Short mmCIF file of C-alpha atoms and ligand atoms in Angstrom, two decimals:
data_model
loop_
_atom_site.label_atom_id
_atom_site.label_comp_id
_atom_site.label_asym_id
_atom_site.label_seq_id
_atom_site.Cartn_x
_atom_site.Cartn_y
_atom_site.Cartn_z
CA UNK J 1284 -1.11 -30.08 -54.83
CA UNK J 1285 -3.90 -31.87 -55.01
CA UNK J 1286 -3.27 -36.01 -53.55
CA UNK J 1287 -6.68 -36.93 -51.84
CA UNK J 1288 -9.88 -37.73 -54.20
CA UNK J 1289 -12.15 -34.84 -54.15
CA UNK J 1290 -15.01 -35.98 -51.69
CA UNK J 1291 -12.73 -36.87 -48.92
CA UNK J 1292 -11.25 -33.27 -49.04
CA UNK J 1293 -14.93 -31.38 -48.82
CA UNK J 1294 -15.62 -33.78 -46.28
CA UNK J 1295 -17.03 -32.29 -42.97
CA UNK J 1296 -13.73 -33.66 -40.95
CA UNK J 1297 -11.73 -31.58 -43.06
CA UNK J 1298 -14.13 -28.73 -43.68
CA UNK J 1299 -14.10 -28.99 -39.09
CA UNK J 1300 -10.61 -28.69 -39.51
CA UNK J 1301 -10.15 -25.83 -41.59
CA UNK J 1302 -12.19 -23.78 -39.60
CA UNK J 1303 -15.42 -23.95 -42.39
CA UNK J 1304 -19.05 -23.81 -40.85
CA UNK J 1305 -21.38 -27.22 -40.61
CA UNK J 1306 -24.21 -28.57 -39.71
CA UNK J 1307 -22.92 -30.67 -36.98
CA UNK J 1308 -19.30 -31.96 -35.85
CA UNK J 1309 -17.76 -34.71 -37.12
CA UNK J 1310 -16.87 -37.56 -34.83
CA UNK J 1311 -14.30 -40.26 -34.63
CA UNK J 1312 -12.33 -41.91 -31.98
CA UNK J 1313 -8.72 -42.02 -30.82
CA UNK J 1314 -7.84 -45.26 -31.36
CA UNK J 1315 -11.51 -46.77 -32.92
CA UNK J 1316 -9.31 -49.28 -34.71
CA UNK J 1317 -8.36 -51.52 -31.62
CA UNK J 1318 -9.13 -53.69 -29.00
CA UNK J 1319 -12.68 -52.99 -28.12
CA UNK J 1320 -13.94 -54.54 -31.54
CA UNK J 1321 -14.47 -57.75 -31.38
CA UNK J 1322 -13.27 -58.04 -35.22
CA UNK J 1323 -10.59 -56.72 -34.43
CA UNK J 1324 -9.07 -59.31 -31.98
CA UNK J 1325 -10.27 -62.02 -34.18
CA UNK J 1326 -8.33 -61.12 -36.93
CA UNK J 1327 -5.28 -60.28 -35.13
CA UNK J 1328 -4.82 -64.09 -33.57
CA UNK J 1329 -1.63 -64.80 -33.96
CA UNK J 1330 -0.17 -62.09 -35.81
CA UNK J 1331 2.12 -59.56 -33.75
CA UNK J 1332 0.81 -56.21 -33.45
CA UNK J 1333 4.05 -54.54 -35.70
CA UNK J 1334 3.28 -57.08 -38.24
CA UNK J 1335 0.16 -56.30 -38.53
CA UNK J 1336 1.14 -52.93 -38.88
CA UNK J 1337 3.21 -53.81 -42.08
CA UNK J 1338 0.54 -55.83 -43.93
CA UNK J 1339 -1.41 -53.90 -46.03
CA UNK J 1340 -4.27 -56.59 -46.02
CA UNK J 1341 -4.25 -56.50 -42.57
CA UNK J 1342 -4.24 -52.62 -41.86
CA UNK J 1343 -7.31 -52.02 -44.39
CA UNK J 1344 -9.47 -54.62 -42.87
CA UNK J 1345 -8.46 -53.52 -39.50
CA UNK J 1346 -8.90 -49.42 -40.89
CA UNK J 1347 -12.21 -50.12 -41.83
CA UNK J 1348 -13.87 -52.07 -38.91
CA UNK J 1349 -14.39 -49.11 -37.15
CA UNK J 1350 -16.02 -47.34 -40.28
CA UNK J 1351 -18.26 -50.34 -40.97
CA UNK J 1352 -19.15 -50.90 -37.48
CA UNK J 1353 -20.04 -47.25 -35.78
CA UNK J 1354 -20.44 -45.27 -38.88
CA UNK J 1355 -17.92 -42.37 -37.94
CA UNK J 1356 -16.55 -39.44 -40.35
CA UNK J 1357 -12.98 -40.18 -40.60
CA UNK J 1358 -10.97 -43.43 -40.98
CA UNK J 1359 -7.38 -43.31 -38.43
CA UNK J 1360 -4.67 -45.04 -40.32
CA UNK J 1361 -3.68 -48.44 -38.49
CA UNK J 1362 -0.28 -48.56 -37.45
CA UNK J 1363 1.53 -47.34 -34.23
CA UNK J 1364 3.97 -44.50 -33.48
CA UNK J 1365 6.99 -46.62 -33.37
CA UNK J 1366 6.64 -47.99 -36.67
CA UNK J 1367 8.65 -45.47 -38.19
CA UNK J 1368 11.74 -45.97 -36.15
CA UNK J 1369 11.23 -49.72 -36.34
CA UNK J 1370 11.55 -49.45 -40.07
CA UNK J 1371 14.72 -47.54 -39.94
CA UNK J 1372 16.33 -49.89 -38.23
CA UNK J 1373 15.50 -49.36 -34.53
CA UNK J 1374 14.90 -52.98 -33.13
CA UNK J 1375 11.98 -53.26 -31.01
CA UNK J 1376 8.53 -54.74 -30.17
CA UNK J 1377 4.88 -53.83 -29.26
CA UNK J 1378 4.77 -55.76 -26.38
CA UNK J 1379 0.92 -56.53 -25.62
CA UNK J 1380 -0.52 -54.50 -22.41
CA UNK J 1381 2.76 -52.81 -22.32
CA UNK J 1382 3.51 -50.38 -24.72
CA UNK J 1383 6.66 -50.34 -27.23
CA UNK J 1384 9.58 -51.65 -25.71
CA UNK J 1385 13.62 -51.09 -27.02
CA UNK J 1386 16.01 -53.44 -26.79
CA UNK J 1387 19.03 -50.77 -26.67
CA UNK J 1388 17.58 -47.80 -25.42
CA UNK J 1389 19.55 -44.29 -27.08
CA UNK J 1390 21.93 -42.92 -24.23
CA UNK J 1391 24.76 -41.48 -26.21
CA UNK J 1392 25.88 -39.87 -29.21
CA UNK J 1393 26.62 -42.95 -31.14
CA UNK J 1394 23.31 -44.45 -30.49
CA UNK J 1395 22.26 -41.92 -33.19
CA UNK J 1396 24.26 -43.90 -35.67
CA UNK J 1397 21.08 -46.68 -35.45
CA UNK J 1398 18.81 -43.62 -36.42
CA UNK J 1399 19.07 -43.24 -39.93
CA UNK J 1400 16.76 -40.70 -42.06
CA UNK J 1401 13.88 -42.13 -43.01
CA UNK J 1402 12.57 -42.19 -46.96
CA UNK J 1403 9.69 -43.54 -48.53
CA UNK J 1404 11.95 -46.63 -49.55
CA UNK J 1405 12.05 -47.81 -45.78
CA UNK J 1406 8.14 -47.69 -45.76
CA UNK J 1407 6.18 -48.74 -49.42
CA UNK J 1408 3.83 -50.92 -47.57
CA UNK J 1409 2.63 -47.63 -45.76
CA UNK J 1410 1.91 -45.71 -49.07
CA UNK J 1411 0.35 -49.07 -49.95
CA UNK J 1412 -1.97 -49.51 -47.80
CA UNK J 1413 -2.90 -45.96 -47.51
CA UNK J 1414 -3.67 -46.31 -51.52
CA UNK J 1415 -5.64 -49.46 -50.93
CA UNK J 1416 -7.66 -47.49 -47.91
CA UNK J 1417 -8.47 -44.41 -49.59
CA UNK J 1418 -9.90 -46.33 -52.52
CA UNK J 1419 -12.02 -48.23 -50.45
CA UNK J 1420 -13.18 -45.15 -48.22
CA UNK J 1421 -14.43 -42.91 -50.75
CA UNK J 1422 -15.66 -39.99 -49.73
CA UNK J 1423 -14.82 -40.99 -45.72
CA UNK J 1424 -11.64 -39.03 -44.96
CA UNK J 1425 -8.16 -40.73 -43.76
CA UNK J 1426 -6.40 -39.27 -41.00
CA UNK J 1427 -2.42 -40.05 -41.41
CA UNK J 1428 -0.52 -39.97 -37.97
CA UNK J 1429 2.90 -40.13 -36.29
CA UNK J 1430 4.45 -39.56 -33.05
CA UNK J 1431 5.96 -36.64 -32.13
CA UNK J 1432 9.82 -36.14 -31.33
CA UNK J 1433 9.51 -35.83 -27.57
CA UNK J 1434 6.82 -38.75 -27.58
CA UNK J 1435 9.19 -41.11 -29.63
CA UNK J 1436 12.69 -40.22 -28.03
CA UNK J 1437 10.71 -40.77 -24.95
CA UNK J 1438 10.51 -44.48 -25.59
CA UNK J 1439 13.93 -44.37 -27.41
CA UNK J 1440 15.81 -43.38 -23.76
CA UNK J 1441 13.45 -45.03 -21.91
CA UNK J 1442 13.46 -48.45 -23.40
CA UNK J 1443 9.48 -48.70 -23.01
CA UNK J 1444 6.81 -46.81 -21.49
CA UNK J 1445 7.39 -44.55 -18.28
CA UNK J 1446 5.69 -42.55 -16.18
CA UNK J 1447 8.00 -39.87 -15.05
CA UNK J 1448 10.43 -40.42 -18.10
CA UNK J 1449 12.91 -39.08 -15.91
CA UNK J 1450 15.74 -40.13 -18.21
CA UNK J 1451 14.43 -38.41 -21.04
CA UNK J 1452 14.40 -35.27 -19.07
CA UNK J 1453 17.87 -35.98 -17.47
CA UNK J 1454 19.12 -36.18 -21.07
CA UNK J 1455 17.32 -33.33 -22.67
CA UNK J 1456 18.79 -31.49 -19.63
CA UNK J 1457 22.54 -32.70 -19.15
CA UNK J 1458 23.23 -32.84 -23.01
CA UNK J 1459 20.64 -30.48 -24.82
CA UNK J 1460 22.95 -31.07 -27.53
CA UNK J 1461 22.67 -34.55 -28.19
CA UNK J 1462 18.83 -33.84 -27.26
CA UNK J 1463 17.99 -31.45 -29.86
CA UNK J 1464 20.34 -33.50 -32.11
CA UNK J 1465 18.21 -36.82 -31.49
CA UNK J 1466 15.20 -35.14 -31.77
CA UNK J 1467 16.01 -33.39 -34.78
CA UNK J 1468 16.42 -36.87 -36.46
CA UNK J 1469 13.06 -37.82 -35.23
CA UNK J 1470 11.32 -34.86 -36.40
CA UNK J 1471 12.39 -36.12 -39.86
CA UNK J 1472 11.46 -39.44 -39.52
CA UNK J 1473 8.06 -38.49 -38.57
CA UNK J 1474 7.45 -35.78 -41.16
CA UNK J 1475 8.63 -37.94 -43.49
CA UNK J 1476 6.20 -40.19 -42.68
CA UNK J 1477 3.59 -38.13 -42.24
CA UNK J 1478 4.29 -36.88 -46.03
CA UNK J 1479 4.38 -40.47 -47.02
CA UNK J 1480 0.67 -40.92 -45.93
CA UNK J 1481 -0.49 -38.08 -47.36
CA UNK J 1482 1.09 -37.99 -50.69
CA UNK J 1483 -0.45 -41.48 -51.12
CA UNK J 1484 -3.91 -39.79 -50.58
CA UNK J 1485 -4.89 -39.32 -46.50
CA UNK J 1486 -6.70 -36.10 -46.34
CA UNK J 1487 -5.62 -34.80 -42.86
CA UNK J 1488 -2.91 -36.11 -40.39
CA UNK J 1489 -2.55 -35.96 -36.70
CA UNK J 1490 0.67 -35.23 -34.89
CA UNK J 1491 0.51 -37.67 -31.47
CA UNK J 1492 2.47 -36.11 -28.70
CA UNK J 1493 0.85 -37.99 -26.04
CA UNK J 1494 3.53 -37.62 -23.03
CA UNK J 1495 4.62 -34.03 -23.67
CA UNK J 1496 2.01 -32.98 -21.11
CA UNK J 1497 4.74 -34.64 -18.60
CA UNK J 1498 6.41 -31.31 -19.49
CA UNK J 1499 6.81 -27.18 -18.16
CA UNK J 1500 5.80 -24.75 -20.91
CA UNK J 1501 9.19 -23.65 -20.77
CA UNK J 1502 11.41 -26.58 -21.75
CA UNK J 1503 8.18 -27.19 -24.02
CA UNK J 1504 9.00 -24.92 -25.95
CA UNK J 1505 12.72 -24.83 -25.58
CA UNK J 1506 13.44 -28.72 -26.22
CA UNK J 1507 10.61 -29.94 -28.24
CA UNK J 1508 8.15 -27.18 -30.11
CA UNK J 1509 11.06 -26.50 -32.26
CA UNK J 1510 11.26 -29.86 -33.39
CA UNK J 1511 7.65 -31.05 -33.76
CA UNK J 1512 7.87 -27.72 -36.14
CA UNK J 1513 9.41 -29.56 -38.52
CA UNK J 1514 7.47 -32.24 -38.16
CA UNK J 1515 4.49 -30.77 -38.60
CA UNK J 1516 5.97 -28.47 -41.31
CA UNK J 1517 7.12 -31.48 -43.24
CA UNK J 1518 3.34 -30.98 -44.84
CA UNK J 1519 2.64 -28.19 -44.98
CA UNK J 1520 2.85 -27.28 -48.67
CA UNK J 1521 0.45 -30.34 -49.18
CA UNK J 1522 -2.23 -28.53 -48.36
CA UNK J 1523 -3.87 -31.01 -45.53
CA UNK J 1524 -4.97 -29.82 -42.10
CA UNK J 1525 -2.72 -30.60 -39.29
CA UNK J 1526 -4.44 -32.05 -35.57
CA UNK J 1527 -1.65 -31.61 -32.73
CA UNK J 1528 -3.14 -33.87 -29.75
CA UNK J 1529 -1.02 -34.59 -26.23
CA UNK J 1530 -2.29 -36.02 -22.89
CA UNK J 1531 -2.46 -33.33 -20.19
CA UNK J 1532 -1.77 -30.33 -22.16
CA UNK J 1533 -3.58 -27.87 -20.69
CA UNK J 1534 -0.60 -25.39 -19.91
CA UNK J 1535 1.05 -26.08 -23.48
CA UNK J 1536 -2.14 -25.68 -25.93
CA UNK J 1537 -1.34 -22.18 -27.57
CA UNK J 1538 2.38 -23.36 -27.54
CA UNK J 1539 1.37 -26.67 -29.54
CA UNK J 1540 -1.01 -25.06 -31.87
CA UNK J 1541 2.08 -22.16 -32.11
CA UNK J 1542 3.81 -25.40 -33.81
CA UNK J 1543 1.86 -25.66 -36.80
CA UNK J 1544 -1.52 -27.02 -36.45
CA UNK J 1545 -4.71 -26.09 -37.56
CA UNK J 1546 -6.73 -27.81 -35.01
CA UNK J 1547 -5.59 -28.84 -31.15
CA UNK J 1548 -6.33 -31.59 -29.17
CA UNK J 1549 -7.82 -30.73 -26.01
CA UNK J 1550 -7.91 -33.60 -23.41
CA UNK J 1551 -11.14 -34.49 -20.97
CA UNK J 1552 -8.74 -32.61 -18.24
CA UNK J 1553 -9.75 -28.91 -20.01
CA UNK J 1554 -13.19 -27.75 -21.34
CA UNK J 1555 -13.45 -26.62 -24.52
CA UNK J 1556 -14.10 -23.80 -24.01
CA UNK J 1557 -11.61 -22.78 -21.69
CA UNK J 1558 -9.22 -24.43 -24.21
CA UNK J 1559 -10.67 -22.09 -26.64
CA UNK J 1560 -10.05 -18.69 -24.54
CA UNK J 1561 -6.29 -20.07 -24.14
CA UNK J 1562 -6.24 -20.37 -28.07
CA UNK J 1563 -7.48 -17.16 -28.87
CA UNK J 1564 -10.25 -18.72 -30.80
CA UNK J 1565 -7.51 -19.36 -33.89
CA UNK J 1566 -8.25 -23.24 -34.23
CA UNK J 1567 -10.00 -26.17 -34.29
CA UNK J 1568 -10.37 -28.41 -31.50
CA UNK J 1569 -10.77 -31.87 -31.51
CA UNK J 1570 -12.17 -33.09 -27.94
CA UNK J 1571 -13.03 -34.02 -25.66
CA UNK J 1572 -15.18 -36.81 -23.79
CA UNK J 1573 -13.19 -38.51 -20.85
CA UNK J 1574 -13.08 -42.12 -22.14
CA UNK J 1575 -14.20 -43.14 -18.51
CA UNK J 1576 -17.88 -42.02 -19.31
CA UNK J 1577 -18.12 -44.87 -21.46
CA UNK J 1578 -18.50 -46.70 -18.73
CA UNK J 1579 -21.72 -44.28 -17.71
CA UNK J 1580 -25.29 -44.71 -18.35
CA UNK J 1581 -25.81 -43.49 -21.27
CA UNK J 1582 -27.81 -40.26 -20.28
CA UNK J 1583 -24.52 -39.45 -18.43
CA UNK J 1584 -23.09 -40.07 -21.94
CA UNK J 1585 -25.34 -38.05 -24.01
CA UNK J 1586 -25.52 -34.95 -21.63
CA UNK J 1587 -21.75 -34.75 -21.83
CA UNK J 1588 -21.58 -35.06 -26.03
CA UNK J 1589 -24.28 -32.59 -25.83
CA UNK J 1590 -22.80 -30.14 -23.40
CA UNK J 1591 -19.28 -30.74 -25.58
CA UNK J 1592 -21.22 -30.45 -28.87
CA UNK J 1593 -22.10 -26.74 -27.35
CA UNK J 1594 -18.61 -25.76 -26.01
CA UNK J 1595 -17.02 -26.60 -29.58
CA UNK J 1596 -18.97 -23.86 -31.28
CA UNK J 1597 -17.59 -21.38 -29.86
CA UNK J 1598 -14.53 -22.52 -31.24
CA UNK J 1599 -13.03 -21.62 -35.02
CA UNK J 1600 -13.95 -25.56 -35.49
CA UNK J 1601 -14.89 -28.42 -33.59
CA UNK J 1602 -14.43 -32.54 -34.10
CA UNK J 1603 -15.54 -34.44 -32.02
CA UNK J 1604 -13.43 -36.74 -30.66
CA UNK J 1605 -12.43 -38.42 -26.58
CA UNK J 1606 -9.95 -36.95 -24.62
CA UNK J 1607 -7.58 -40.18 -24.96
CA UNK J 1608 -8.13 -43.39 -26.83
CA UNK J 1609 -10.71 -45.34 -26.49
CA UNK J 1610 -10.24 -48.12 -23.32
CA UNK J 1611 -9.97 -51.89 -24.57
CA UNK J 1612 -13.11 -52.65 -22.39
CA UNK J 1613 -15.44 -50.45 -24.20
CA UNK J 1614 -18.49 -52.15 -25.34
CA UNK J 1615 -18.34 -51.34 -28.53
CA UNK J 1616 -22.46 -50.48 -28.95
CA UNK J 1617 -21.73 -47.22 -26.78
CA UNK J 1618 -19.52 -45.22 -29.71
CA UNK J 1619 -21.97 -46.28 -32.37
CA UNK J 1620 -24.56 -44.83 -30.20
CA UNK J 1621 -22.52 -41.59 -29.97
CA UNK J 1622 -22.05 -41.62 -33.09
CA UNK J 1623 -25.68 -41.45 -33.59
CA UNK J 1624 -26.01 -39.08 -31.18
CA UNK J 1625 -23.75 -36.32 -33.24
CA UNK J 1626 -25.06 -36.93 -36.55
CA UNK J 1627 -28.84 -36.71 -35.08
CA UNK J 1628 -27.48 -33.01 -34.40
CA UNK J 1629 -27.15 -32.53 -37.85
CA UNK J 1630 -30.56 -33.04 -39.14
O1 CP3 K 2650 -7.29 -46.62 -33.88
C1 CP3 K 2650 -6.29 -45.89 -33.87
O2 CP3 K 2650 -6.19 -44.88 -33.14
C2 CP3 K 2650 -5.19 -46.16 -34.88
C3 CP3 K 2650 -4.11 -46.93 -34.45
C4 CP3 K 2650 -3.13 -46.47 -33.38
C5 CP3 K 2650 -2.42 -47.39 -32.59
N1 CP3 K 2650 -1.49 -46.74 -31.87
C6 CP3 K 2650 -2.69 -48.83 -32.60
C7 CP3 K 2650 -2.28 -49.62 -31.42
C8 CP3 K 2650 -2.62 -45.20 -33.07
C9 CP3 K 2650 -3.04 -43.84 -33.61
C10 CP3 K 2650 -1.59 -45.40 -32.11
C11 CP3 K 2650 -0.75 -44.31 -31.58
C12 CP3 K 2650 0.05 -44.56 -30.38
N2 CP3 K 2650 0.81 -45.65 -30.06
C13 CP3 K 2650 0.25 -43.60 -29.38
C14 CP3 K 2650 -0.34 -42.22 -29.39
C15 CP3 K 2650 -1.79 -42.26 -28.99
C16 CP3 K 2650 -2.01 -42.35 -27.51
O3 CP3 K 2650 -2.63 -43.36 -27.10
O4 CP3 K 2650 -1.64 -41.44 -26.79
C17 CP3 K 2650 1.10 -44.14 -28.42
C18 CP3 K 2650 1.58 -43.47 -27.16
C19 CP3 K 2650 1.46 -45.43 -28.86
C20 CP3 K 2650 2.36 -46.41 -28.21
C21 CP3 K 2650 1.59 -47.62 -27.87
N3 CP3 K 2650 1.35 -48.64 -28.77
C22 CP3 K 2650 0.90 -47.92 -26.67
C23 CP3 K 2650 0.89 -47.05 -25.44
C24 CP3 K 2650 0.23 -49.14 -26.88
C25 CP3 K 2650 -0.73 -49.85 -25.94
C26 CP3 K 2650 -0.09 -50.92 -25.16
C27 CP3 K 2650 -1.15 -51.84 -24.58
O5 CP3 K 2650 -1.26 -52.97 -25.07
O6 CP3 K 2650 -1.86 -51.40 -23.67
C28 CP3 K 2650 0.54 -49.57 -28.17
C29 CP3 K 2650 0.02 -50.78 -28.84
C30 CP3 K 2650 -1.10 -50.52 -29.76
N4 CP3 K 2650 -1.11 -49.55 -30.72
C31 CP3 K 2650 -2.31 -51.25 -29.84
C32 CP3 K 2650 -3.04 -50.70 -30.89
C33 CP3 K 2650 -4.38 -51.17 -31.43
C34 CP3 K 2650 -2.66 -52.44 -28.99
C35 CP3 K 2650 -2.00 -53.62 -29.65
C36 CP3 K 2650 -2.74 -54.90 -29.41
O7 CP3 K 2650 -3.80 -55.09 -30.01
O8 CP3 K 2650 -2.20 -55.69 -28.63
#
């Protein structure tokens, strides 16, 4: 199958990602589309951040600042993890400098009753926006995105964001049942939506499983590989490389490339290139600049894109990328700069 327009699919993101040879990384920036733009904020006075998530005049403009403004070789879809379960019918908010928040958190069996399957009925301002974007990026590449199971039904039982999300693990422990059962449903909900996003044209998708570093490799593997499997697998016969990116995954990389991905995330916590010993040297990595540099002098900053730039080819594949989203205080003029920086490597 053949959904994205030609350029975007010989791009040198997806080239990066499929493990093809060029000149020089591509670069973009977990979360580029955000608070650090200036643009950004103004145009999202007064409009709630999951409503601005559903508008699709509102995610292209906001898609695009970051490709107008720095220049970088992909586009990341606006939106947020939780607007998948929010369209199903979960009720809950993106509270700002908080995180999602749930009103009724999932604690038992019949909360799953509020978790319907997802289709691509619940969602048509998704596949209309991404229509809109890829039209208007051209030959830039879209990356798709959703959260993965353990990520989501980490907010789901916790109500909002937590740092030890102790009563996630208490769950998945003292009812693996109901755990695998709830996560099961998410898996589908975000595979759906991945497929959603990419049958409406983005050329690559990345599977966001920020807090599973919180995890052992063991119940990694046990309680939640399984499940962002079917995620992930959910496009696989579209024919799109898949990123896998957590937050302090430096025990659980082989097991989350293991899951289906072509490339792996690699935080700032791991180099690259002892990320790509752990991996065998079987994918693309997408890494890995600690986001607190940005706050460096910039000859901090460019010795540490160069010394990355070096790591990543040793790997099958290398885009470069931070190791977490980009802080709200960045001054914007510093990731233009690095994205300079990387294409000057190029020529
Ligand atoms: O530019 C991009 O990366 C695309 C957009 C994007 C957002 N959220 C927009 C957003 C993406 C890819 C996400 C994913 C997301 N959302 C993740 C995984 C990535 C990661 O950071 O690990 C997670 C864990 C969430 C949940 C979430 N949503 C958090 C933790 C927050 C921040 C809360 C805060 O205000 O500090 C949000 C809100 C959110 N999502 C914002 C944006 C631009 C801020 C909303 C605002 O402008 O007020």
């Amino acid at each position: 199958m053949d959904h994205a327009p030609r350029p975007a699919r010989e791009s040198l993101l997806v080239r990066a990602a499929r493990h093809e040879p060029g000149a020089r990384p591509p670069v973009w920036f977990m979360r580029q589309a955000g608070r650090s733009l200036p643009e950004y904020r103004a145009i999202r006075e007064g409009v709630g951040m999951l409503e601005s998530c559903r508008r699709p005049d509102l995610v292209t403009e906001i898609t695009m600042q970051p490709v107008r403004r720095h220049g970088v070789d992909a586009a990341i879809f606006f939106s947020d993890i939780v607007v998948p379960v929010g369209a199903v019918g979960i009720d809950l908010d993106i509270v700002p400098g908080v995180g999602p928040v749930v009103a009724q958190p999932v604690a038992t069996r019949a909360d799953l009753d509020r978790l319907p399957e997802l289709t691509g009925e619940h969602v048509p301002d998704i596949t209309e926006s991404v229509r809109l974007l890829v039209a208007e990026l051209g030959d830039t590449p879209l990356i798709g995105f959703a959260g993965a199971p353990f990520t989501l039904a980490s907010y789901l039982v916790e109500g909002g964001p937590s740092k030890t999300h102790a009563r996630t693990k208490a769950l998945m422990h003292a009812d693996p049942a109901l755990w695998h059962d709830l996560c099961a449903r998410l898996a589908q909900i975000s595979g759906e939506f991945l497929r959603v996003q990419v049958e409406a044209g983005a050329s690559a998708v990345q599977l966001f499983d920020s807090w599973a570093g919180a995890l052992s490799r063991r119940d990694y593997e046990e309680f939640v590989q399984p499940h962002s499997r079917v995620a992930l697998g959910a496009v696989a016969d579209l024919d799109v490389p898949r990123i896998h990116f957590g937050v302090g995954t430096g025990e659980l990389l082989a097991s989350m490339g293991a899951a289906g991905a072509e490339v792996v995330g690699v935080d700032f916590r791991v180099d690259l290139d002892d990320a790509n010993e752990r991996l065998g040297g079987r994918y693309a990595l997408q890494g890995n600049l600690d986001p607190a540099l940005l706050f460096a002098p910039w000859e901090v900053i460019e010795a540490h894109v160069r010394r990355i730039v070096t790591q990543g080819r040793a790997a099958a594949g290398h885009i470069l990328n931070l190791g977490h989203g980009v802080p709200p205080e960045t001054d914007p003029d510093v990731l233009t700069r690095i994205v300079e920086l990387v294409k000057s490597l190029g020529e």
